[in-house]
mmCIF file of C-alpha atoms in Angstrom:
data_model
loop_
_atom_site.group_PDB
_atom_site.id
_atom_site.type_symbol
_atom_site.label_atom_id
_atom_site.label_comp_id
_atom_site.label_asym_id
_atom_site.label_seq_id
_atom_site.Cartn_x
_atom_site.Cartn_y
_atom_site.Cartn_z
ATOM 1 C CA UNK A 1 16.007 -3.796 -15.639
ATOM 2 C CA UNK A 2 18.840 -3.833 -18.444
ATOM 3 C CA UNK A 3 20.329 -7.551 -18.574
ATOM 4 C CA UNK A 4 20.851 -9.545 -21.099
ATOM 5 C CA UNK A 5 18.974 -9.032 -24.154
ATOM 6 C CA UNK A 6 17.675 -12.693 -23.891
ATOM 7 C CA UNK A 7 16.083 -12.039 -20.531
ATOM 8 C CA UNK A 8 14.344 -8.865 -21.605
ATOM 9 C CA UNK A 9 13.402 -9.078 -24.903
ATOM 10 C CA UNK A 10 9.708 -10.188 -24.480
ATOM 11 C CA UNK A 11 7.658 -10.475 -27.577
ATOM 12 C CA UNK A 12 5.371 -7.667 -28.454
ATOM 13 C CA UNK A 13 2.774 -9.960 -29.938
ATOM 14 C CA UNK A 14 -0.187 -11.121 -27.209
ATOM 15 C CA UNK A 15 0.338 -14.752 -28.621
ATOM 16 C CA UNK A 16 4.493 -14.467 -28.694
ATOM 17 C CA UNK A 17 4.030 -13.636 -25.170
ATOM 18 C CA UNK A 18 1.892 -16.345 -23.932
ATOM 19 C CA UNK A 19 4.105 -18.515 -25.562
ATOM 20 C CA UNK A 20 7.137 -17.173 -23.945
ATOM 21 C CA UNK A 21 6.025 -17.115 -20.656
ATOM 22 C CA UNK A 22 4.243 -20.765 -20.848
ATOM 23 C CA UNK A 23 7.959 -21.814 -21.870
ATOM 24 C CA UNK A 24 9.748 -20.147 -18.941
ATOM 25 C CA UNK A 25 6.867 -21.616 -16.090
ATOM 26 C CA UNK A 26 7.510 -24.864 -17.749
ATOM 27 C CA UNK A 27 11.465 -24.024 -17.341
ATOM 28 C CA UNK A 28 11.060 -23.142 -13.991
ATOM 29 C CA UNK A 29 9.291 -26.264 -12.881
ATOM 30 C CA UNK A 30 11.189 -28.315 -15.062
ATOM 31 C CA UNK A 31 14.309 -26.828 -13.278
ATOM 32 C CA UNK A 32 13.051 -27.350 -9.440
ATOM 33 C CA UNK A 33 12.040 -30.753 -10.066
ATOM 34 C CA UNK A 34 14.639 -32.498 -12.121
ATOM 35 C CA UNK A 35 17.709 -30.236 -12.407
ATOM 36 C CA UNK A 36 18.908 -27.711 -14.942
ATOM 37 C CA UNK A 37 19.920 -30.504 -16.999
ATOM 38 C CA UNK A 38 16.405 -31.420 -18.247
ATOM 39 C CA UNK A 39 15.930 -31.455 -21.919
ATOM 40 C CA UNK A 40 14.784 -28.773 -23.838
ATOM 41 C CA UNK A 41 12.473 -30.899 -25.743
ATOM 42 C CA UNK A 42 10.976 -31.549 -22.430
ATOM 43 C CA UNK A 43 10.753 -27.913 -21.221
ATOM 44 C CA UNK A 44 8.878 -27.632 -25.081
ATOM 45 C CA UNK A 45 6.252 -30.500 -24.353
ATOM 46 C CA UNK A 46 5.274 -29.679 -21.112
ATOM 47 C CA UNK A 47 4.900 -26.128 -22.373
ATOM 48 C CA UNK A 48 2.741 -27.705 -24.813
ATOM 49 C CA UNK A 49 4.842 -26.119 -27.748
ATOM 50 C CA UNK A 50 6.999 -26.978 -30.431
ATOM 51 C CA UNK A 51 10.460 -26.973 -30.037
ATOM 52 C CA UNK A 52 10.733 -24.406 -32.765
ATOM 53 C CA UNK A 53 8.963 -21.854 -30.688
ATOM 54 C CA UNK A 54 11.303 -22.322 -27.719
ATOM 55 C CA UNK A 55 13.900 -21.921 -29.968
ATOM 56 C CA UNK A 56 12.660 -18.761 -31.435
ATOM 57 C CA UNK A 57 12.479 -17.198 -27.600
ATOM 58 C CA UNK A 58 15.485 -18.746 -26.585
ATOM 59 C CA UNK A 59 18.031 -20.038 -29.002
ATOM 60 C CA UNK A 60 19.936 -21.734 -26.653
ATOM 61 C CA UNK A 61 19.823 -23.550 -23.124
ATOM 62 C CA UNK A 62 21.619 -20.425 -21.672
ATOM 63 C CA UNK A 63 19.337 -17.891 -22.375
ATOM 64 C CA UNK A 64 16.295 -19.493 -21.198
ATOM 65 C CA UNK A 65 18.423 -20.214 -17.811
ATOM 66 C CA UNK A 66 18.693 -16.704 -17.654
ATOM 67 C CA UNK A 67 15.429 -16.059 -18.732
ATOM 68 C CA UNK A 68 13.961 -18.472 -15.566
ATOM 69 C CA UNK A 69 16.683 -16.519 -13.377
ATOM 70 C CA UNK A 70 15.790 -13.282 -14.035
ATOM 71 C CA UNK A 71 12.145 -13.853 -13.618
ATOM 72 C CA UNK A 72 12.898 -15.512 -10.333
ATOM 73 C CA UNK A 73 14.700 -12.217 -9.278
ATOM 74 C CA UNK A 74 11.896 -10.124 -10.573
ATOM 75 C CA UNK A 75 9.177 -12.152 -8.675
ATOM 76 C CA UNK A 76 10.831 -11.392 -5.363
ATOM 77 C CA UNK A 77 11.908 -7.965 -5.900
ATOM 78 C CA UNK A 78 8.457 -7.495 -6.571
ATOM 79 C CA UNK A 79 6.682 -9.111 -3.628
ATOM 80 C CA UNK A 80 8.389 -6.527 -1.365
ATOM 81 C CA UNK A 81 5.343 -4.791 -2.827
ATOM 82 C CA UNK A 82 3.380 -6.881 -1.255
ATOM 83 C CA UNK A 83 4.691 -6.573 1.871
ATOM 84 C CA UNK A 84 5.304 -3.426 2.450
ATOM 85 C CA UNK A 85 1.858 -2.771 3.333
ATOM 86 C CA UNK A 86 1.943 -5.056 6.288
ATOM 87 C CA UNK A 87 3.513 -3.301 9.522
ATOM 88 C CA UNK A 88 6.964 -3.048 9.641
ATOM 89 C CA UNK A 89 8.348 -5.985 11.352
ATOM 90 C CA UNK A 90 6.020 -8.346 9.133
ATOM 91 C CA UNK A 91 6.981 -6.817 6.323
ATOM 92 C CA UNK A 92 10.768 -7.387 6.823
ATOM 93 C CA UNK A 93 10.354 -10.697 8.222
ATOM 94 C CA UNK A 94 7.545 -11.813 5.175
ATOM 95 C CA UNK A 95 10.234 -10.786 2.322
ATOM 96 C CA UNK A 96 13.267 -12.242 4.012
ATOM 97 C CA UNK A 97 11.107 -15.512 4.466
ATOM 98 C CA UNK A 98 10.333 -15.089 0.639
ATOM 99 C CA UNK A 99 13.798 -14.366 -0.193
ATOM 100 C CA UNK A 100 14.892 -18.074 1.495
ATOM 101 C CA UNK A 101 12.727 -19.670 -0.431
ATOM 102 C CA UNK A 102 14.020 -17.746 -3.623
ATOM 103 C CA UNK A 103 17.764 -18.597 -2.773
ATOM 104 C CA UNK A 104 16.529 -22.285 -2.498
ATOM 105 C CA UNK A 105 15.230 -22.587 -6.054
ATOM 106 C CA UNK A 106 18.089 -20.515 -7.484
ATOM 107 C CA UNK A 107 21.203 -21.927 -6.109
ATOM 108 C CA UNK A 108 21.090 -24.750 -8.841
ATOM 109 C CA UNK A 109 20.291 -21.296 -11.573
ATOM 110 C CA UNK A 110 23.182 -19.938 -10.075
ATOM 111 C CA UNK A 111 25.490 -22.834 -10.386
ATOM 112 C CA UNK A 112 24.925 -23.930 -14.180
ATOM 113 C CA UNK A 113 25.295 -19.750 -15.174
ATOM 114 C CA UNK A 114 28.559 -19.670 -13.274
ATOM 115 C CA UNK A 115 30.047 -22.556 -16.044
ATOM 116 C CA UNK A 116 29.251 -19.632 -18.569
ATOM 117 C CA UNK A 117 29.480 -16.683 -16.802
ATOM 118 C CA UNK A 118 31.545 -15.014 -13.912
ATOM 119 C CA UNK A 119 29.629 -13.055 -10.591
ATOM 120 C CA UNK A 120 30.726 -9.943 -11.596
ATOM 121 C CA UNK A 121 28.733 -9.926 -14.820
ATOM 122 C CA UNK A 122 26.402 -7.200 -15.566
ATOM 123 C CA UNK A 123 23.298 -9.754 -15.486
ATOM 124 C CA UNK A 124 24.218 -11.018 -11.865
ATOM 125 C CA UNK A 125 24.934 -6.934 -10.885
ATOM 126 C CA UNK A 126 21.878 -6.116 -11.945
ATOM 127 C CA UNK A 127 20.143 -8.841 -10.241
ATOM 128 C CA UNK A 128 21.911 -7.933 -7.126
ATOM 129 C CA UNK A 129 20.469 -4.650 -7.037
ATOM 130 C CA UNK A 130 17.628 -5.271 -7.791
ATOM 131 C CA UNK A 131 16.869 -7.092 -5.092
ATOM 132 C CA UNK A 132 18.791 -4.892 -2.954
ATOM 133 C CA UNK A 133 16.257 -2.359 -4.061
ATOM 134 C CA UNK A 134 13.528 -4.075 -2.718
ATOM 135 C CA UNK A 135 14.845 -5.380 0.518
ATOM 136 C CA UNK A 136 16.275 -2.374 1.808
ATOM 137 C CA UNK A 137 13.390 0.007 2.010
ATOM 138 C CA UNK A 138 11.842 -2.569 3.786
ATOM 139 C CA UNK A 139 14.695 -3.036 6.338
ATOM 140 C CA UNK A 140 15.120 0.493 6.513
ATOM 141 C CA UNK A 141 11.515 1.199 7.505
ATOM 142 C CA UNK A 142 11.442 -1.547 10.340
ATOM 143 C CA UNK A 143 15.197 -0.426 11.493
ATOM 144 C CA UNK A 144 13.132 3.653 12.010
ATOM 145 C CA UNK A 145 9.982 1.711 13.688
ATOM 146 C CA UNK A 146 12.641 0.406 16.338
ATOM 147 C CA UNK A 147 11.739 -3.040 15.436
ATOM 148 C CA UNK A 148 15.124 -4.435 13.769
ATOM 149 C CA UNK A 149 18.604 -3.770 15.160
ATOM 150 C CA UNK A 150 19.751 -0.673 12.915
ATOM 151 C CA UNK A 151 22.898 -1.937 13.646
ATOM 152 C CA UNK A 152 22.527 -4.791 10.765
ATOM 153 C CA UNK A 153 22.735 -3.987 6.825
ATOM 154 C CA UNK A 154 20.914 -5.736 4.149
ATOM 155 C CA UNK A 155 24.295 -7.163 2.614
ATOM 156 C CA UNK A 156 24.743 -8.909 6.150
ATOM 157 C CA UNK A 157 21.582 -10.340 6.153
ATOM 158 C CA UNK A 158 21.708 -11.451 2.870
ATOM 159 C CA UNK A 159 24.577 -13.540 3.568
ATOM 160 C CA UNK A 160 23.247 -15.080 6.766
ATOM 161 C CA UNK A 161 20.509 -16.504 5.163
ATOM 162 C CA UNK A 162 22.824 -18.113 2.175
ATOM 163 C CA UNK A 163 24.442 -19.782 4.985
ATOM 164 C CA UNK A 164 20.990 -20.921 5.920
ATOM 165 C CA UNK A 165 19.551 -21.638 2.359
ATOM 166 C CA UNK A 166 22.744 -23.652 0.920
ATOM 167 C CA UNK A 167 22.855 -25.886 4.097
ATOM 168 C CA UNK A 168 23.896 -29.095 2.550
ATOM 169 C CA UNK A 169 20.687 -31.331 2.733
ATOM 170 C CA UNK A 170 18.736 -29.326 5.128
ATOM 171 C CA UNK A 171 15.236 -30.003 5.142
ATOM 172 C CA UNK A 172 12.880 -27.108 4.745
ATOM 173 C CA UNK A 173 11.722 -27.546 8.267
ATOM 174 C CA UNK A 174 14.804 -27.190 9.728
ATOM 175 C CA UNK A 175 15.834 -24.368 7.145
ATOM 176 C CA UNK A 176 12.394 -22.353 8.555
ATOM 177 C CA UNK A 177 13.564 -23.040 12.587
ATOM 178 C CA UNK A 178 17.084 -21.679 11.317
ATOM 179 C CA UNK A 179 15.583 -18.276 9.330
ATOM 180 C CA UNK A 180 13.455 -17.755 12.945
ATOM 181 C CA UNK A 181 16.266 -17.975 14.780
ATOM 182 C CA UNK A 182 18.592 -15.709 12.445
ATOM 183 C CA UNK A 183 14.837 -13.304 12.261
ATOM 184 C CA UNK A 184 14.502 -13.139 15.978
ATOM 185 C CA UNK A 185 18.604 -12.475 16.748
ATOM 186 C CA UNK A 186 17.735 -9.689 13.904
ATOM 187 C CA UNK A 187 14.746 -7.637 16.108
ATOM 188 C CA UNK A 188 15.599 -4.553 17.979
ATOM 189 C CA UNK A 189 15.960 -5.302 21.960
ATOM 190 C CA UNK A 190 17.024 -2.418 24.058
ATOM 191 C CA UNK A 191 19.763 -2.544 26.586
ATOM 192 C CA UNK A 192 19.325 -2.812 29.933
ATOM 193 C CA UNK A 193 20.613 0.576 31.771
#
């Protein structure tokens, strides 16, 4: 995936790399328990490096943001992976579960980019896609099994479950009983003649 030169530039070195990722898994916890406004001095300790290394990966707040968001999209474009070798129903339903629980941890990603940088740049388009890359196939696949409406697309389910995800102070049980209902209004039920 092209984006920003930040996101993909991953050091070539075997100890550059464990570095970087140890700082972006400390940046993504960091993140989804106190906020994108935690300290970068922080995100360095509980790495357990020095704040010059995080610097050299990421010379500024913004590119480790996109650094955490990109890997967030990568994660669950990948996991469609994972499910597509459960049957086709499961499948669909298992990544669209996974996808919830992506747009829960991202929103706040989302948010603190958007002060920097407008939706239509190239790093959010390519995000979009990718993910539409995964999803798709797998929608596709239950939609020929006869076991999602193939009257849906991925676009409109992606923005049912934003409505779902960004309920304001949901909890995640009631978030779950919401993505069943919007899952089962999703499966294929033929028409009575």
């Amino acid at each position: 995936m092209a984006t920003s030169e930040t996101a993909i530039a991953r050091p070539k070195r075997a100890d550059a790399q464990r570095n970087f990722d140890k700082v972006v898994q400390a940046a993504r916890e960091a993140f989804a328990e106190t906020g994108t406004s935690t300290s970068l001095e922080d995100i360095a300790r509980r790495a357990g490096v020095g704040i010059g290394t995080l610097y050299r990966h990421f010379p500024n707040r913004q590119s480790l943001l996109e650094a955490v968001y990109v890997g967030e999209v990568q994660d669950l474009s990948q996991s469609a992976e994972e499910f597509a070798a459960l049957p086709p129903w499961e499948a669909l339903a298992g990544w669209l579960g996974r996808f919830v629980s992506y747009l829960a941890t991202k929103h706040a990603l989302a948010g603190e980019m958007l002060q920097y940088m407008d939706r239509s740049a190239p790093l959010f388009q390519e995000c979009r896609s990718l993910m539409y890359a995964a999803g798709e196939p797998l929608l596709e696949r239950a939609q020929k099994a006869g076991v999602a409406r193939d009257d849906v697309a991925l676009a409109d389910i992606i923005q049912l479950l934003m409505g779902i995800a960004n309920l304001p102070a949901a909890e995640p049980e009631t978030i779950q009983r919401l993505l069943t209902v919007a899952l089962d209004g999703l499966r294929y039920r033929p028409t009575a003649a």
